Amino acid sequence: MGLTISSLFQQLFGKKQMRILMVGLDAAGKTTILYKLKLGEIVTTIPTIGFNVETVEYKNISFTVWDVGGQDKIRPLWRHYFQNTQGLIFVVDSNDRERIGEAREELQRMLSEDELREAIILIFANKQDLPNAMNAAEITDKLGLHSLRNRNWYIQAACATSGDGLYEDMSESDMKKFDVCIVGSCNVDLISYVDRTPKIGETIEGKKFEKGFGGKGANQCVQAAKLGGKVAMIGKLGNDIFGKEYLESLKQLGINTDHVSITDEAATGVAPIIVDKDGV
């Protein structure tokens, strides 16, 4: 079951003070994820000795995210951070097959602690960009997640360096409701769920799939809508001003925007746009 950082926050929404603990083996990508969420940028990291703590803003609520070092000598100290933790993010290096058993042991050990009994568990299967990375289903099996009882757990395939899987709040089954799904804000190709990704310039079912003009995802959305596609846009639009411009562009094309919604700003400070299946 997929869960992004923003929907994890929604699970915790309504609590006055929110504390999220992020742990995992060393070199899993925890600190890279933290600062990608905080700054929207890739930062140069060194092994964390101790912890990093940052505040991530979402819907005018501040979430304190603790990123604790994962080296074997530091792991016994994790328990000192368990108290009052409402969300636990466990980061896994999907490419590290040799240590996935070790990751399982550490996760299972933590989940046996009373202080984490009510915590929502999110596993980030990080480094999905690497060619030999295990997918989310394989990691679910390797970590023994299906054996967990009375726990709210979720796993999300992710790539910390690109941000894939950290922000998008749409499952693959949701995406398949659309002809076209565009992920990201610039220099990305149209992705079709007809049965495969079309090549640029290829015509499928009477629709010609082209790269958007101007290099902006919103332009690609308009281009796809022009071609008669039902479109979903997920990605960085800067702010709601751009979202409104996008809606205006659709209206000028004579496209029904009754089912178009601009979400509230996500944890990254950007606002995804979703065009409903029946809205185009």
mmCIF file of N, CA and C in Angstrom, residues 178-202 207-213 215-225 229-234:
data_model
loop_
_atom_site.group_PDB
_atom_site.id
_atom_site.type_symbol
_atom_site.label_atom_id
_atom_site.label_comp_id
_atom_site.label_asym_id
_atom_site.label_seq_id
_atom_site.Cartn_x
_atom_site.Cartn_y
_atom_site.Cartn_z
ATOM 1 N N PHE A 178 -6.594 7.508 -15.883
ATOM 2 C CA PHE A 178 -6.309 8.583 -16.811
ATOM 3 C C PHE A 178 -5.593 8.051 -18.049
ATOM 4 N N ASP A 179 -5.745 8.752 -19.167
ATOM 5 C CA ASP A 179 -4.985 8.416 -20.364
ATOM 6 C C ASP A 179 -3.533 8.825 -20.201
ATOM 7 N N VAL A 180 -3.330 9.942 -19.546
ATOM 8 C CA VAL A 180 -1.994 10.519 -19.449
ATOM 9 C C VAL A 180 -1.737 10.960 -18.018
ATOM 10 N N CYS A 181 -0.569 10.657 -17.516
ATOM 11 C CA CYS A 181 -0.184 11.145 -16.202
ATOM 12 C C CYS A 181 1.175 11.806 -16.343
ATOM 13 N N ILE A 182 1.283 13.057 -15.945
ATOM 14 C CA ILE A 182 2.531 13.796 -16.058
ATOM 15 C C ILE A 182 3.087 13.999 -14.657
ATOM 16 N N VAL A 183 4.306 13.559 -14.440
ATOM 17 C CA VAL A 183 4.920 13.672 -13.126
ATOM 18 C C VAL A 183 6.114 14.604 -13.226
ATOM 19 N N GLY A 184 6.163 15.611 -12.373
ATOM 20 C CA GLY A 184 7.290 16.534 -12.391
ATOM 21 C C GLY A 184 6.909 17.847 -13.034
ATOM 22 N N SER A 185 7.810 18.800 -12.962
ATOM 23 C CA SER A 185 7.464 20.146 -13.401
ATOM 24 C C SER A 185 8.069 20.535 -14.730
ATOM 25 N N CYS A 186 9.121 19.867 -15.178
ATOM 26 C CA CYS A 186 9.736 20.310 -16.427
ATOM 27 C C CYS A 186 10.533 19.177 -17.061
ATOM 28 N N ASN A 187 10.642 19.260 -18.377
ATOM 29 C CA ASN A 187 11.469 18.327 -19.144
ATOM 30 C C ASN A 187 11.121 16.866 -18.892
ATOM 31 N N VAL A 188 9.832 16.578 -18.766
ATOM 32 C CA VAL A 188 9.403 15.190 -18.622
ATOM 33 C C VAL A 188 8.487 14.841 -19.779
ATOM 34 N N ASP A 189 8.478 13.580 -20.148
ATOM 35 C CA ASP A 189 7.642 13.123 -21.243
ATOM 36 C C ASP A 189 6.271 12.724 -20.722
ATOM 37 N N LEU A 190 5.301 12.696 -21.623
ATOM 38 C CA LEU A 190 3.981 12.220 -21.258
ATOM 39 C C LEU A 190 4.054 10.726 -20.988
ATOM 40 N N ILE A 191 3.379 10.289 -19.942
ATOM 41 C CA ILE A 191 3.357 8.879 -19.576
ATOM 42 C C ILE A 191 1.946 8.366 -19.791
ATOM 43 N N SER A 192 1.784 7.374 -20.632
ATOM 44 C CA SER A 192 0.462 6.848 -20.928
ATOM 45 C C SER A 192 0.249 5.528 -20.218
ATOM 46 N N TYR A 193 -0.947 5.337 -19.714
ATOM 47 C CA TYR A 193 -1.301 4.057 -19.121
ATOM 48 C C TYR A 193 -2.236 3.289 -20.048
ATOM 49 N N VAL A 194 -2.122 3.541 -21.363
ATOM 50 C CA VAL A 194 -2.863 2.752 -22.340
ATOM 51 C C VAL A 194 -2.432 1.303 -22.172
ATOM 52 N N ASP A 195 -1.186 1.009 -22.327
ATOM 53 C CA ASP A 195 -0.601 -0.280 -21.957
ATOM 54 C C ASP A 195 0.902 -0.157 -21.798
ATOM 55 N N ARG A 196 1.431 0.971 -22.225
ATOM 56 C CA ARG A 196 2.872 1.192 -22.124
ATOM 57 C C ARG A 196 3.132 2.677 -22.327
ATOM 58 N N THR A 197 4.362 3.088 -22.088
ATOM 59 C CA THR A 197 4.729 4.478 -22.323
ATOM 60 C C THR A 197 4.948 4.694 -23.813
ATOM 61 N N PRO A 198 4.238 5.625 -24.438
ATOM 62 C CA PRO A 198 4.424 5.847 -25.874
ATOM 63 C C PRO A 198 5.717 6.595 -26.153
ATOM 64 N N LYS A 199 6.206 6.432 -27.355
ATOM 65 C CA LYS A 199 7.372 7.192 -27.780
ATOM 66 C C LYS A 199 6.919 8.587 -28.191
ATOM 67 N N ILE A 200 7.829 9.545 -28.058
ATOM 68 C CA ILE A 200 7.501 10.912 -28.449
ATOM 69 C C ILE A 200 7.160 10.938 -29.935
ATOM 70 N N GLY A 201 6.045 11.584 -30.261
ATOM 71 C CA GLY A 201 5.618 11.678 -31.648
ATOM 72 C C GLY A 201 4.753 10.522 -32.109
ATOM 73 N N GLU A 202 4.618 9.495 -31.261
ATOM 74 C CA GLU A 202 3.834 8.321 -31.630
ATOM 75 C C GLU A 202 2.344 8.612 -31.462
ATOM 76 N N LYS A 207 -4.399 9.622 -30.623
ATOM 77 C CA LYS A 207 -3.755 10.710 -29.885
ATOM 78 C C LYS A 207 -2.267 10.705 -30.190
ATOM 79 N N LYS A 208 -1.737 11.850 -30.515
ATOM 80 C CA LYS A 208 -0.301 11.967 -30.753
ATOM 81 C C LYS A 208 0.350 12.480 -29.482
ATOM 82 N N PHE A 209 1.314 11.740 -28.967
ATOM 83 C CA PHE A 209 1.960 12.110 -27.718
ATOM 84 C C PHE A 209 3.229 12.892 -28.022
ATOM 85 N N GLU A 210 3.270 14.118 -27.564
ATOM 86 C CA GLU A 210 4.392 15.001 -27.836
ATOM 87 C C GLU A 210 4.933 15.556 -26.533
ATOM 88 N N LYS A 211 6.162 16.004 -26.594
ATOM 89 C CA LYS A 211 6.734 16.701 -25.447
ATOM 90 C C LYS A 211 6.102 18.088 -25.384
ATOM 91 N N GLY A 212 5.830 18.548 -24.204
ATOM 92 C CA GLY A 212 5.186 19.844 -24.055
ATOM 93 C C GLY A 212 6.075 20.978 -24.531
ATOM 94 N N PHE A 213 5.460 22.002 -25.059
ATOM 95 C CA PHE A 213 6.224 23.166 -25.478
ATOM 96 C C PHE A 213 6.514 24.038 -24.268
ATOM 97 N N GLY A 215 8.663 23.623 -22.056
ATOM 98 C CA GLY A 215 9.393 22.880 -21.029
ATOM 99 C C GLY A 215 8.697 22.808 -19.689
ATOM 100 N N LYS A 216 7.426 23.206 -19.620
ATOM 101 C CA LYS A 216 6.738 23.194 -18.331
ATOM 102 C C LYS A 216 5.680 22.104 -18.303
ATOM 103 N N GLY A 217 5.555 21.467 -17.152
ATOM 104 C CA GLY A 217 4.577 20.405 -16.999
ATOM 105 C C GLY A 217 3.164 20.883 -17.276
ATOM 106 N N ALA A 218 2.846 22.117 -16.858
ATOM 107 C CA ALA A 218 1.501 22.638 -17.100
ATOM 108 C C ALA A 218 1.228 22.729 -18.589
ATOM 109 N N ASN A 219 2.231 23.145 -19.357
ATOM 110 C CA ASN A 219 2.079 23.203 -20.806
ATOM 111 C C ASN A 219 1.836 21.815 -21.380
ATOM 112 N N GLN A 220 2.520 20.826 -20.823
ATOM 113 C CA GLN A 220 2.327 19.461 -21.299
ATOM 114 C C GLN A 220 0.909 18.996 -21.018
ATOM 115 N N CYS A 221 0.386 19.391 -19.862
ATOM 116 C CA CYS A 221 -0.987 19.039 -19.525
ATOM 117 C C CYS A 221 -1.951 19.630 -20.543
ATOM 118 N N VAL A 222 -1.750 20.907 -20.861
ATOM 119 C CA VAL A 222 -2.611 21.577 -21.826
ATOM 120 C C VAL A 222 -2.492 20.895 -23.182
ATOM 121 N N GLN A 223 -1.257 20.558 -23.565
ATOM 122 C CA GLN A 223 -1.024 19.897 -24.844
ATOM 123 C C GLN A 223 -1.767 18.564 -24.896
ATOM 124 N N ALA A 224 -1.679 17.790 -23.825
ATOM 125 C CA ALA A 224 -2.353 16.495 -23.784
ATOM 126 C C ALA A 224 -3.866 16.673 -23.824
ATOM 127 N N ALA A 225 -4.359 17.682 -23.102
ATOM 128 C CA ALA A 225 -5.793 17.944 -23.093
ATOM 129 C C ALA A 225 -6.271 18.353 -24.484
ATOM 130 N N GLY A 229 -6.933 13.952 -24.408
ATOM 131 C CA GLY A 229 -6.594 13.029 -23.332
ATOM 132 C C GLY A 229 -7.209 13.431 -22.006
ATOM 133 N N LYS A 230 -7.505 12.440 -21.190
ATOM 134 C CA LYS A 230 -7.896 12.704 -19.804
ATOM 135 C C LYS A 230 -6.600 12.773 -19.020
ATOM 136 N N VAL A 231 -6.364 13.864 -18.325
ATOM 137 C CA VAL A 231 -5.028 14.178 -17.842
ATOM 138 C C VAL A 231 -4.968 14.268 -16.326
ATOM 139 N N ALA A 232 -3.872 13.763 -15.761
ATOM 140 C CA ALA A 232 -3.562 13.993 -14.354
ATOM 141 C C ALA A 232 -2.216 14.678 -14.285
ATOM 142 N N MET A 233 -2.127 15.735 -13.517
ATOM 143 C CA MET A 233 -0.861 16.451 -13.361
ATOM 144 C C MET A 233 -0.445 16.366 -11.910
ATOM 145 N N ILE A 234 0.740 15.851 -11.670
ATOM 146 C CA ILE A 234 1.263 15.800 -10.314
ATOM 147 C C ILE A 234 2.649 16.406 -10.368
#
